[in-house]
Amino acid sequence: MAQQPLQVAVLGAGTVGSQVIRLLSEQSAEFAARAGAPLEVASVVVRNLDAPRDTPIARELLTTDATSAINSADLVVELIGGIEPARTFVLDALRQGTSVVTGNKALLAAHGPELYEAAAASGADLYYEAAVAGAIPVVYGLRESLAGDQISQVLGIVNGTTNFILDAMTSQGLSYGDALAIAQERGYAEADPTADVEGLDAAAKCAILASLAFHTRVGIDDVAVEGITAITAEDIDEASRSGQVVKLLAIAERGDNGISVRVHPALVPQDHPLASVDGAFNAVVVEGEAAGRLMFYGQGAGGAPTASAVLSDVVAAASHKVHGGNAPRESTYAKLPVLPASDAVTSFQLRLRVEDRVGVLAEVASLIAASGVSIQAVAQSQPGPDGTCVLTLTTHPATEGSQQAVISALRDSDAVREVLSAIRRVVA
Amino acid sequence: MAQQPLQVAVLGAGTVGSQVIRLLSEQSAEFAARAGAPLEVASVVVRNLDAPRDTPIARELLTTDATSAINSADLVVELIGGIEPARTFVLDALRQGTSVVTGNKALLAAHGPELYEAAAASGADLYYEAAVAGAIPVVYGLRESLAGDQISQVLGIVNGTTNFILDAMTSQGLSYGDALAIAQERGYAEADPTADVEGLDAAAKCAILASLAFHTRVGIDDVAVEGITAITAEDIDEASRSGQVVKLLAIAERGDNGISVRVHPALVPQDHPLASVDGAFNAVVVEGEAAGRLMFYGQGAGGAPTASAVLSDVVAAASHKVHGGNAPRESTYAKLPVLPASDAVTSFQLRLRVEDRVGVLAEVASLIAASGVSIQAVAQSQPGPDGTCVLTLTTHPATEGSQQAVISALRDSDAVREVLSAIRRVVA
């Protein structure tokens, strides 16, 4: 029964890679029992053999020769990130029939189809739990546990940086800029925070979630994206006053005519399970026709949590290799159309600075009605010394196109001095 | 490529069974794509062909002949519940090499080892996602997604009836009896609520969770159980005042010397993710060494949610049958000892009615210290007209044996008129 050890090549020795190597070595007996064969780290591919590392790695494992490492491995773990050379390495492995575990969301969102096809052609497995929400097993959940259900919606908080920033704005009343500065100081945001705060990281994850939930190919270019840079302290304050919090959500929805895939800040009611997800945590809510509402919650980033997700994939890939059989394939049989952003059904909360005069509310209301959008609620503030007041109004769900037409019309209207904010709402 | 349909025998046509049959028929194309072959309900085994049913089932599918149904099936779905005849049917199928999907927690908690062995001997698969927490994929999570991690603790709200009752007591200030009556009226509790309110249903689920989390065989008899019948409106009220809620928890913990497995009411801090799980929802929090804290949340009961879990298992079992390979086996390689209940480490919140006289606090404190337990906090109420007051004190973690010795000593002490309540706490 003694199985030959499986040779694992780890590409990249950063925070996640070094945790993967540490855990494989510290818990080798457990991994052997779970996978059905010992797992041996045969090589660790790095760019610079002498770079300083958080966790020391045995010198004889390190190599800069990715090709040899991949060619001699039974299993490749790709933790380099970015598109190239990660794409080439992953394709090389898959084309040889060597299974790959990756945490690379950018690669999957940009080149998923090419990778899935290479895996299918050679019979290799491609696993990517760590690419979506760190330790949270949502890829597994969607691919396997909900395989017996029809999913109507996926709502996720999948970016820790923006969740930290919005959380700091909410709990400490900070401006966006001050909250970002704190996030950068503490290492939650990078010096160039664009990928996080503009929603691009969340968009890559959203594309992966939508592909899994709807058995349809969705790439990052299919995702309508809006980041959090326009969110103000007043928006957060106004949200609190109305029993809501602002979260950056990745949303994938199934409609009658296709699927809508988008990332944007949204007002979430305080009693919604996503409202209390704060700081570094991620959570994904899935609505299934039969299952009802499910939520997966946990740490979305960090070396050890992400390593945990990578290692569960390693065990699955190794176990398939030892015991035979097929891993779950990317199933895209549904081929649902991805709707244009303007066809998504949304609802807005708008804050408008208007003249404080008789008839202004009627003007605004008739202007909105003319776009075919109806108003759900409206509240008017006390007038300020400048003779203006603030109207806060929420619209009933309508297409994003109609809602944007409303917002443009309001911007052009003489009755409206300024559209202070326009934030979409999650209707629980 | 056209695969022969897989013949599915469904044992039991109750709430869950009829939803399983409905969904298999309504979404047959999707199931065929996911499983790799069409899934055909070949027979539905019932006790009485003429019993009234919520959802009509085609007469020609119904049979009372379980043996023929099992013998001619490719896959058996057992939804009868209880021990016999479910045990015999499941064993018959497994011994023939026919994979079984079951939602029967009582059967697994009582006869798990026998079933796992029968499955392993013939190479059949045994799946039971629906047995633990309805639609929530926690069996999958523990068995596969966390296969790369070392789990230290599992805390679950796994019984909807008791969660509903405690929730009604909390939100409406009801007594236990009144809340139970409402739960019975609304169909959340049975006429004989014993299995739920005494914690037996949760204990069966706890045994399954502990087995999965710690790769160790744990049966229902290993679980120390205390139900919710002694919880009073005052307990709930006192919990609210101190920022806590009372939940019935299933707890499986790994200690230095073995594992502790228990079900009891516990005080949970209001900012703990389990605190806001209310009504019919279930949730399971898993702490992994690498993954950190994960939570799985969703509907714990009900026909459609449970059917969703059954069907994900059906897809997995069918897919293994079509594509070959082994399903995840029950892995019990760790064989950790299950500690006696008295060795569990717990912390209590105690409410004592004491004489309102000088020195009573010192007497109580020295009595507690004598048992080797230390006090974390203490508060004394205003004295009442009867010359007594209430001491609310929390103890630091210590073994359950020491804590129980403290409680006995307090009951016997002259300084203490009455131990009003003793509820364990979750230390976040």
PDB file of N, CA, C and O in Angstrom, chain A residues 350 361-362 364-369 372-379 391-396 406:
ATOM      1  N   LEU A 350     -30.489  58.296  -3.773  1.00  0.00           N
ATOM      2  CA  LEU A 350     -29.915  59.532  -4.311  1.00  0.00           C
ATOM      3  C   LEU A 350     -29.986  60.625  -3.261  1.00  0.00           C
ATOM      4  O   LEU A 350     -30.972  60.734  -2.528  1.00  0.00           O
ATOM      5  N   LEU A 361     -39.941  69.678  -5.036  1.00  0.00           N
ATOM      6  CA  LEU A 361     -40.118  68.226  -4.940  1.00  0.00           C
ATOM      7  C   LEU A 361     -40.962  67.713  -6.103  1.00  0.00           C
ATOM      8  O   LEU A 361     -40.666  66.688  -6.707  1.00  0.00           O
ATOM      9  N   ALA A 362     -41.997  68.459  -6.446  1.00  0.00           N
ATOM     10  CA  ALA A 362     -42.855  68.067  -7.565  1.00  0.00           C
ATOM     11  C   ALA A 362     -42.067  68.042  -8.872  1.00  0.00           C
ATOM     12  O   ALA A 362     -42.209  67.125  -9.694  1.00  0.00           O
ATOM     13  N   VAL A 364     -38.791  67.578  -9.244  1.00  0.00           N
ATOM     14  CA  VAL A 364     -37.895  66.426  -9.226  1.00  0.00           C
ATOM     15  C   VAL A 364     -38.679  65.131  -9.479  1.00  0.00           C
ATOM     16  O   VAL A 364     -38.271  64.284 -10.278  1.00  0.00           O
ATOM     17  N   ALA A 365     -39.818  65.001  -8.818  1.00  0.00           N
ATOM     18  CA  ALA A 365     -40.603  63.774  -8.943  1.00  0.00           C
ATOM     19  C   ALA A 365     -41.096  63.579 -10.367  1.00  0.00           C
ATOM     20  O   ALA A 365     -41.057  62.457 -10.906  1.00  0.00           O
ATOM     21  N   SER A 366     -41.512  64.651 -11.021  1.00  0.00           N
ATOM     22  CA  SER A 366     -42.061  64.469 -12.365  1.00  0.00           C
ATOM     23  C   SER A 366     -40.942  64.167 -13.357  1.00  0.00           C
ATOM     24  O   SER A 366     -41.112  63.389 -14.292  1.00  0.00           O
ATOM     25  N   LEU A 367     -39.770  64.747 -13.082  1.00  0.00           N
ATOM     26  CA  LEU A 367     -38.602  64.476 -13.918  1.00  0.00           C
ATOM     27  C   LEU A 367     -38.209  62.992 -13.829  1.00  0.00           C
ATOM     28  O   LEU A 367     -37.876  62.352 -14.828  1.00  0.00           O
ATOM     29  N   ILE A 368     -38.277  62.450 -12.604  1.00  0.00           N
ATOM     30  CA  ILE A 368     -37.932  61.038 -12.417  1.00  0.00           C
ATOM     31  C   ILE A 368     -38.981  60.156 -13.094  1.00  0.00           C
ATOM     32  O   ILE A 368     -38.657  59.195 -13.809  1.00  0.00           O
ATOM     33  N   ALA A 369     -40.242  60.501 -12.884  1.00  0.00           N
ATOM     34  CA  ALA A 369     -41.322  59.701 -13.465  1.00  0.00           C
ATOM     35  C   ALA A 369     -41.205  59.651 -14.991  1.00  0.00           C
ATOM     36  O   ALA A 369     -41.501  58.633 -15.619  1.00  0.00           O
ATOM     37  N   GLY A 372     -39.496  56.799 -16.432  1.00  0.00           N
ATOM     38  CA  GLY A 372     -40.071  55.468 -16.203  1.00  0.00           C
ATOM     39  C   GLY A 372     -39.585  54.814 -14.921  1.00  0.00           C
ATOM     40  O   GLY A 372     -39.760  53.616 -14.725  1.00  0.00           O
ATOM     41  N   VAL A 373     -38.977  55.598 -14.038  1.00  0.00           N
ATOM     42  CA  VAL A 373     -38.523  55.052 -12.751  1.00  0.00           C
ATOM     43  C   VAL A 373     -39.465  55.572 -11.681  1.00  0.00           C
ATOM     44  O   VAL A 373     -39.866  56.739 -11.728  1.00  0.00           O
ATOM     45  N   SER A 374     -39.836  54.738 -10.719  1.00  0.00           N
ATOM     46  CA  SER A 374     -40.714  55.276  -9.689  1.00  0.00           C
ATOM     47  C   SER A 374     -39.977  55.421  -8.364  1.00  0.00           C
ATOM     48  O   SER A 374     -38.998  54.737  -8.086  1.00  0.00           O
ATOM     49  N   ILE A 375     -40.464  56.370  -7.584  1.00  0.00           N
ATOM     50  CA  ILE A 375     -39.819  56.724  -6.318  1.00  0.00           C
ATOM     51  C   ILE A 375     -40.418  55.863  -5.210  1.00  0.00           C
ATOM     52  O   ILE A 375     -41.631  55.711  -5.118  1.00  0.00           O
ATOM     53  N   GLN A 376     -39.521  55.287  -4.386  1.00  0.00           N
ATOM     54  CA  GLN A 376     -40.022  54.476  -3.292  1.00  0.00           C
ATOM     55  C   GLN A 376     -40.221  55.319  -2.048  1.00  0.00           C
ATOM     56  O   GLN A 376     -41.187  55.147  -1.320  1.00  0.00           O
ATOM     57  N   ALA A 377     -39.286  56.215  -1.768  1.00  0.00           N
ATOM     58  CA  ALA A 377     -39.384  57.036  -0.559  1.00  0.00           C
ATOM     59  C   ALA A 377     -38.592  58.313  -0.793  1.00  0.00           C
ATOM     60  O   ALA A 377     -37.651  58.344  -1.581  1.00  0.00           O
ATOM     61  N   VAL A 378     -38.994  59.373  -0.099  1.00  0.00           N
ATOM     62  CA  VAL A 378     -38.267  60.626  -0.214  1.00  0.00           C
ATOM     63  C   VAL A 378     -38.297  61.341   1.131  1.00  0.00           C
ATOM     64  O   VAL A 378     -39.266  61.249   1.878  1.00  0.00           O
ATOM     65  N   ALA A 379     -37.197  62.008   1.475  1.00  0.00           N
ATOM     66  CA  ALA A 379     -37.142  62.791   2.717  1.00  0.00           C
ATOM     67  C   ALA A 379     -36.415  64.084   2.402  1.00  0.00           C
ATOM     68  O   ALA A 379     -35.476  64.107   1.605  1.00  0.00           O
ATOM     69  N   LEU A 391     -32.475  66.553  -0.538  1.00  0.00           N
ATOM     70  CA  LEU A 391     -33.505  65.526  -0.744  1.00  0.00           C
ATOM     71  C   LEU A 391     -32.806  64.172  -0.770  1.00  0.00           C
ATOM     72  O   LEU A 391     -31.857  63.986  -1.541  1.00  0.00           O
ATOM     73  N   THR A 392     -33.284  63.240   0.053  1.00  0.00           N
ATOM     74  CA  THR A 392     -32.762  61.877  -0.012  1.00  0.00           C
ATOM     75  C   THR A 392     -33.883  61.018  -0.555  1.00  0.00           C
ATOM     76  O   THR A 392     -34.962  60.955   0.045  1.00  0.00           O
ATOM     77  N   LEU A 393     -33.656  60.394  -1.697  1.00  0.00           N
ATOM     78  CA  LEU A 393     -34.755  59.585  -2.226  1.00  0.00           C
ATOM     79  C   LEU A 393     -34.261  58.247  -2.737  1.00  0.00           C
ATOM     80  O   LEU A 393     -33.122  58.110  -3.184  1.00  0.00           O
ATOM     81  N   THR A 394     -35.117  57.275  -2.595  1.00  0.00           N
ATOM     82  CA  THR A 394     -34.778  55.932  -3.081  1.00  0.00           C
ATOM     83  C   THR A 394     -35.714  55.596  -4.226  1.00  0.00           C
ATOM     84  O   THR A 394     -36.893  55.944  -4.198  1.00  0.00           O
ATOM     85  N   THR A 395     -35.142  54.939  -5.226  1.00  0.00           N
ATOM     86  CA  THR A 395     -35.951  54.565  -6.385  1.00  0.00           C
ATOM     87  C   THR A 395     -36.333  53.092  -6.295  1.00  0.00           C
ATOM     88  O   THR A 395     -35.631  52.293  -5.675  1.00  0.00           O
ATOM     89  N   HIS A 396     -37.449  52.759  -6.907  1.00  0.00           N
ATOM     90  CA  HIS A 396     -37.829  51.350  -7.043  1.00  0.00           C
ATOM     91  C   HIS A 396     -36.892  50.688  -8.058  1.00  0.00           C
ATOM     92  O   HIS A 396     -36.308  51.381  -8.886  1.00  0.00           O
ATOM     93  N   VAL A 406     -32.182  58.865 -15.237  1.00  0.00           N
ATOM     94  CA  VAL A 406     -32.716  59.708 -14.170  1.00  0.00           C
ATOM     95  C   VAL A 406     -31.617  60.592 -13.599  1.00  0.00           C
ATOM     96  O   VAL A 406     -31.777  61.806 -13.436  1.00  0.00           O
TER      97      VAL A 406
END
